[in-house]
Tab-separated table of C-alpha atoms in Angstrom:
chain	number	residue	atom	x	y	z
A	1	MET	CA	112.573	96.954	105.789
A	2	LEU	CA	111.447	93.399	105.122
A	3	ILE	CA	107.799	94.379	105.522
A	4	PHE	CA	108.231	97.292	103.119
A	5	THR	CA	109.832	94.993	100.541
A	6	PHE	CA	107.022	92.451	100.917
A	7	LEU	CA	104.311	95.085	100.447
A	8	GLN	CA	106.131	96.487	97.419
A	9	LYS	CA	106.252	93.033	95.780
A	10	CYS	CA	102.550	92.479	96.482
A	11	GLN	CA	101.720	95.837	94.942
A	12	GLU	CA	103.768	95.036	91.847
A	13	GLN	CA	101.938	91.739	91.423
A	14	GLY	CA	98.573	93.504	91.711
A	15	THR	CA	97.436	91.308	94.625
A	16	PRO	CA	97.796	93.307	97.820
A	17	GLN	CA	97.692	91.137	100.915
A	18	VAL	CA	97.821	91.694	104.627
A	19	LEU	CA	99.880	89.582	106.988
A	20	GLY	CA	97.651	87.133	108.780
A	21	GLY	CA	94.717	87.897	106.445
A	22	SER	CA	92.686	85.208	104.709
A	23	GLN	CA	92.263	84.987	100.968
A	24	LYS	CA	89.003	85.907	99.317
A	25	ALA	CA	86.501	83.075	99.290
A	26	VAL	CA	85.822	81.440	95.946
A	27	GLU	CA	82.423	82.327	94.528
A	28	GLY	CA	79.988	79.440	95.023
A	29	SER	CA	81.852	77.958	97.977
A	30	LEU	CA	80.364	77.534	101.436
A	31	GLN	CA	82.559	80.295	102.840
A	32	HIS	CA	81.316	82.669	100.141
A	33	VAL	CA	77.687	81.788	100.972
A	34	VAL	CA	78.326	82.394	104.678
A	35	ASN	CA	79.955	85.759	104.011
A	36	GLU	CA	77.178	86.929	101.685
A	37	THR	CA	74.457	85.669	104.035
A	38	THR	CA	76.065	87.507	106.949
A	39	LYS	CA	76.082	90.752	105.007
A	40	GLU	CA	72.493	90.243	103.911
A	41	MET	CA	71.477	89.397	107.481
A	42	ILE	CA	72.944	92.642	108.809
A	43	ALA	CA	71.279	94.691	106.065
A	44	ARG	CA	67.917	92.993	106.521
A	45	SER	CA	68.037	93.344	110.310
A	46	CYS	CA	68.738	97.056	110.032
A	47	ALA	CA	65.874	97.468	107.568
A	48	THR	CA	63.526	95.525	109.853
A	49	ILE	CA	64.402	97.667	112.864
A	50	VAL	CA	63.850	100.890	110.906
A	51	THR	CA	60.526	99.834	109.368
A	52	HIS	CA	59.055	97.948	112.330
A	53	PRO	CA	57.235	100.988	113.815
A	54	PHE	CA	55.273	101.335	110.571
A	55	HIS	CA	54.580	97.591	110.662
A	56	VAL	CA	53.085	97.966	114.158
A	57	ILE	CA	50.897	100.868	113.043
A	58	THR	CA	49.724	98.913	109.990
A	59	LEU	CA	48.704	95.892	112.055
A	60	ARG	CA	46.816	97.991	114.574
A	61	CYS	CA	44.991	99.856	111.832
A	62	MET	CA	43.807	96.516	110.470
A	63	VAL	CA	42.904	95.032	113.858
A	64	GLN	CA	40.737	98.008	114.825
A	65	PHE	CA	38.193	96.913	112.192
A	66	ILE	CA	37.196	94.071	114.543
A	67	GLY	CA	35.647	96.494	117.009
A	68	ARG	CA	34.726	99.149	114.431
A	69	GLU	CA	37.125	101.562	116.135
A	70	THR	CA	38.815	104.669	114.761
A	71	LYS	CA	41.675	104.944	117.208
A	72	TYR	CA	44.335	104.865	114.492
A	73	SER	CA	43.078	107.158	111.743
A	74	GLY	CA	46.283	108.397	110.147
A	75	VAL	CA	50.060	108.050	110.122
A	76	PHE	CA	50.914	111.008	112.322
A	77	ASP	CA	47.932	110.477	114.616
A	78	SER	CA	48.893	106.817	114.958
A	79	ILE	CA	52.478	107.740	115.828
A	80	VAL	CA	51.250	110.061	118.575
A	81	THR	CA	48.838	107.409	119.887
A	82	VAL	CA	51.488	104.679	120.034
A	83	TYR	CA	53.980	106.985	121.760
A	84	ARG	CA	51.395	108.193	124.274
A	85	GLU	CA	50.368	104.675	125.280
A	86	GLY	CA	53.600	102.695	125.020
A	87	GLY	CA	56.444	105.161	124.699
A	88	ILE	CA	59.385	104.403	122.426
A	89	LEU	CA	59.134	100.676	123.152
A	90	GLY	CA	55.574	100.681	121.843
A	91	PHE	CA	56.908	101.161	118.321
A	92	PHE	CA	59.011	97.995	118.644
A	93	ALA	CA	56.404	95.603	120.041
A	94	GLY	CA	57.048	92.149	118.599
A	95	LEU	CA	60.413	93.117	117.121
A	96	ILE	CA	62.492	90.291	118.630
A	97	PRO	CA	60.484	87.350	117.234
A	98	ARG	CA	60.307	89.097	113.862
A	99	LEU	CA	64.085	89.519	113.782
A	100	LEU	CA	64.623	85.909	114.801
A	101	GLY	CA	62.246	84.703	112.123
A	102	ASP	CA	63.904	86.802	109.409
A	103	VAL	CA	67.410	85.679	110.367
A	104	LEU	CA	66.514	81.994	110.592
A	105	SER	CA	64.580	82.130	107.337
A	106	LEU	CA	67.503	83.769	105.548
A	107	TRP	CA	70.087	81.262	106.771
A	108	ILE	CA	67.873	78.237	106.117
A	109	CYS	CA	67.029	79.447	102.617
A	110	ASN	CA	70.592	80.240	101.554
A	111	LEU	CA	72.214	77.153	103.069
A	112	LEU	CA	69.613	74.763	101.635
A	113	ALA	CA	69.883	76.423	98.230
A	114	HIS	CA	73.676	76.081	98.370
A	115	LEU	CA	73.465	72.384	99.252
A	116	ILE	CA	70.954	71.699	96.478
A	117	ASN	CA	72.875	73.663	93.852
A	118	THR	CA	76.177	72.038	94.841
A	119	TYR	CA	75.259	68.391	95.376
A	120	ALA	CA	71.930	67.872	93.583
A	121	ILE	CA	72.326	69.947	90.401
A	122	ASP	CA	74.971	69.111	87.840
A	123	ASP	CA	76.543	72.009	85.943
A	124	SER	CA	76.459	69.948	82.752
A	125	MET	CA	72.668	69.917	82.804
A	126	SER	CA	70.749	72.177	80.451
A	127	HIS	CA	68.968	75.233	81.890
A	128	THR	CA	71.121	75.091	85.014
A	129	GLY	CA	70.490	78.750	85.819
A	130	GLU	CA	66.709	78.357	85.735
A	131	ILE	CA	66.897	75.259	87.917
A	132	LYS	CA	69.024	77.062	90.499
A	133	ASN	CA	66.562	79.957	90.569
A	134	CYS	CA	63.715	77.498	91.139
A	135	SER	CA	65.620	75.831	93.962
A	136	GLN	CA	66.140	79.228	95.580
A	137	ALA	CA	62.404	79.907	95.403
A	138	VAL	CA	61.494	76.482	96.784
A	139	THR	CA	63.920	76.757	99.689
A	140	GLY	CA	62.611	80.240	100.426
A	141	PHE	CA	59.064	78.916	100.607
A	142	PHE	CA	60.177	76.050	102.853
A	143	ALA	CA	62.078	78.420	105.154
A	144	SER	CA	59.029	80.698	105.378
A	145	MET	CA	56.877	77.782	106.506
A	146	LEU	CA	59.375	76.777	109.195
A	147	THR	CA	59.705	80.297	110.574
A	148	TYR	CA	56.014	81.245	110.362
A	149	PRO	CA	55.516	80.765	114.148
A	150	PHE	CA	57.878	83.699	114.714
A	151	VAL	CA	55.817	85.849	112.344
A	152	LEU	CA	52.612	84.871	114.134
A	153	VAL	CA	54.030	85.677	117.579
A	154	SER	CA	55.395	88.996	116.304
A	155	ASN	CA	52.021	90.042	114.891
A	156	LEU	CA	50.202	89.045	118.072
A	157	MET	CA	52.631	91.001	120.241
A	158	ALA	CA	52.296	94.053	117.984
A	159	VAL	CA	48.585	94.319	118.894
A	160	ASN	CA	48.825	92.766	122.359
A	161	ASN	CA	47.012	94.831	124.990
A	162	CYS	CA	47.120	97.960	122.815
A	163	GLY	CA	43.676	99.177	123.837
A	164	LEU	CA	41.881	97.751	120.828
A	165	VAL	CA	39.107	95.199	121.102
A	166	GLY	CA	40.971	92.821	118.798
A	167	GLY	CA	43.986	92.809	121.099
A	168	LEU	CA	42.055	92.019	124.285
A	169	PRO	CA	40.046	89.023	125.542
A	170	PRO	CA	37.995	87.268	124.291
A	171	TYR	CA	39.530	87.908	120.868
A	172	ALA	CA	43.129	87.614	122.067
A	173	SER	CA	44.959	86.801	125.269
A	174	VAL	CA	47.212	89.275	127.053
A	175	TYR	CA	50.860	88.217	127.203
A	176	PRO	CA	53.566	89.854	129.352
A	177	THR	CA	56.347	88.878	126.929
A	178	TRP	CA	56.663	87.218	123.529
A	179	VAL	CA	58.051	84.103	125.238
A	180	ASP	CA	54.772	83.714	127.147
A	181	CYS	CA	52.895	84.097	123.857
A	182	TRP	CA	55.076	81.399	122.273
A	183	ARG	CA	54.501	79.011	125.169
A	184	HIS	CA	50.756	79.634	125.162
A	185	LEU	CA	50.449	78.971	121.445
A	186	SER	CA	52.651	75.880	121.732
A	187	ARG	CA	50.218	74.452	124.282
A	188	GLU	CA	46.919	75.583	122.784
A	189	ILE	CA	47.365	74.996	119.048
A	190	PRO	CA	47.949	71.202	119.310
A	191	LYS	CA	44.938	70.899	121.629
A	192	LYS	CA	42.701	72.821	119.223
A	193	MET	CA	43.951	70.760	116.292
A	194	CYS	CA	43.169	67.518	118.106
A	195	LEU	CA	39.748	68.854	119.134
A	196	THR	CA	38.994	69.928	115.573
A	197	LEU	CA	40.001	66.553	114.199
A	198	SER	CA	37.943	64.701	116.790
A	199	LEU	CA	34.855	66.860	116.171
A	200	GLY	CA	35.231	66.828	112.415
A	201	ALA	CA	35.741	63.063	112.101
A	202	PRO	CA	32.509	61.329	111.004
A	203	GLU	CA	31.083	58.421	112.887
A	204	GLY	CA	32.823	55.195	112.036
A	205	HIS	CA	35.826	57.053	110.589
A	206	GLY	CA	38.902	54.985	109.948
A	207	VAL	CA	39.595	51.539	108.602
A	208	SER	CA	37.715	49.560	111.226
A	209	GLY	CA	34.920	52.120	111.394
A	210	GLU	CA	34.629	52.172	107.636
A	211	ASN	CA	34.355	48.409	107.484
A	212	THR	CA	31.777	48.455	110.274
A	213	ARG	CA	29.768	51.127	108.490
A	214	HIS	CA	29.817	49.144	105.235
A	215	LYS	CA	28.870	45.958	107.016
A	216	SER	CA	26.020	47.625	108.884
A	217	SER	CA	24.762	49.258	105.688
A	218	ARG	CA	24.876	45.949	103.850
A	219	GLY	CA	23.076	44.211	106.738
A	220	THR	CA	20.401	46.894	106.809
A	221	TYR	CA	19.938	46.597	103.057
A	222	HIS	CA	19.528	42.808	103.243
A	223	GLN	CA	17.077	43.092	106.140
A	224	ARG	CA	15.027	45.691	104.286
A	225	HIS	CA	15.051	43.590	101.091
A	226	TYR	CA	14.019	40.491	103.053
A	227	LYS	CA	11.138	42.362	104.706
A	228	GLN	CA	9.900	43.638	101.349
A	229	ASN	CA	9.952	40.146	99.860
A	230	PHE	CA	8.215	38.770	102.947
A	231	ASN	CA	5.484	41.419	102.754
A	232	CYS	CA	4.951	40.750	99.056
A	233	ALA	CA	4.660	37.023	99.721
A	234	ASN	CA	2.097	37.614	102.474
A	235	ALA	CA	0.127	39.950	100.247
A	236	SER	CA	0.031	37.465	97.404
A	237	SER	CA	-1.000	34.614	99.719
A	238	SER	CA	-3.784	36.674	101.236
A	239	THR	CA	-5.026	37.573	97.764
A	240	GLU	CA	-5.168	33.919	96.741
A	241	ASP	CA	-7.073	33.023	99.950
A	242	SER	CA	-9.651	35.738	99.339
A	243	THR	CA	-10.090	34.551	95.771
A	244	TYR	CA	-10.916	31.027	96.836
């Protein structure tokens, strides 16, 4: 009876509530951002899972240009080829790192945008809406840069050992799992960057090397200038001797 009376009063007030339920989060609050990001994460994850087989086919169609192959010539033929070689799991090669990258990028983008719009942008400022839109775009770009390794690993696993020349050595290594691909890239990329920097640095690069190069060039210039003056003096003296 008490519960019925309580529900009747809530209905009369136009604000139906449930015992033990939480009130709706205020728009613009952190709880509202978390709720909306969670919904968007679920929707985006479902869309990624549904469209990932076509993403795999697209990548393999592009990679086959490396070896001038025609293994994937159409949508339906590509579907049959992927299923024949990898089964159902072949359509979802590289799905896990792609999902992780999408989820992390979404949360980083929305949370950073919320922090900037709440604590760095004053509502009294002019063109507040445009500034908030710009902050959303900037945080999205920043989140994409941070999560790019997941995109790279996902693309490599989508063409990993798929029978194409571009997915086999020496163009690409063969990885049992995406974790092995991540570990391999984590070890090799810093080494290649250091090797590139060491090979691309000119001789005498740096502060000390630059000073040494300038000093040596100045010394060479003075030596050359001194030799020219010395040769001219000798030539003039020899001319005077021959005249006498």
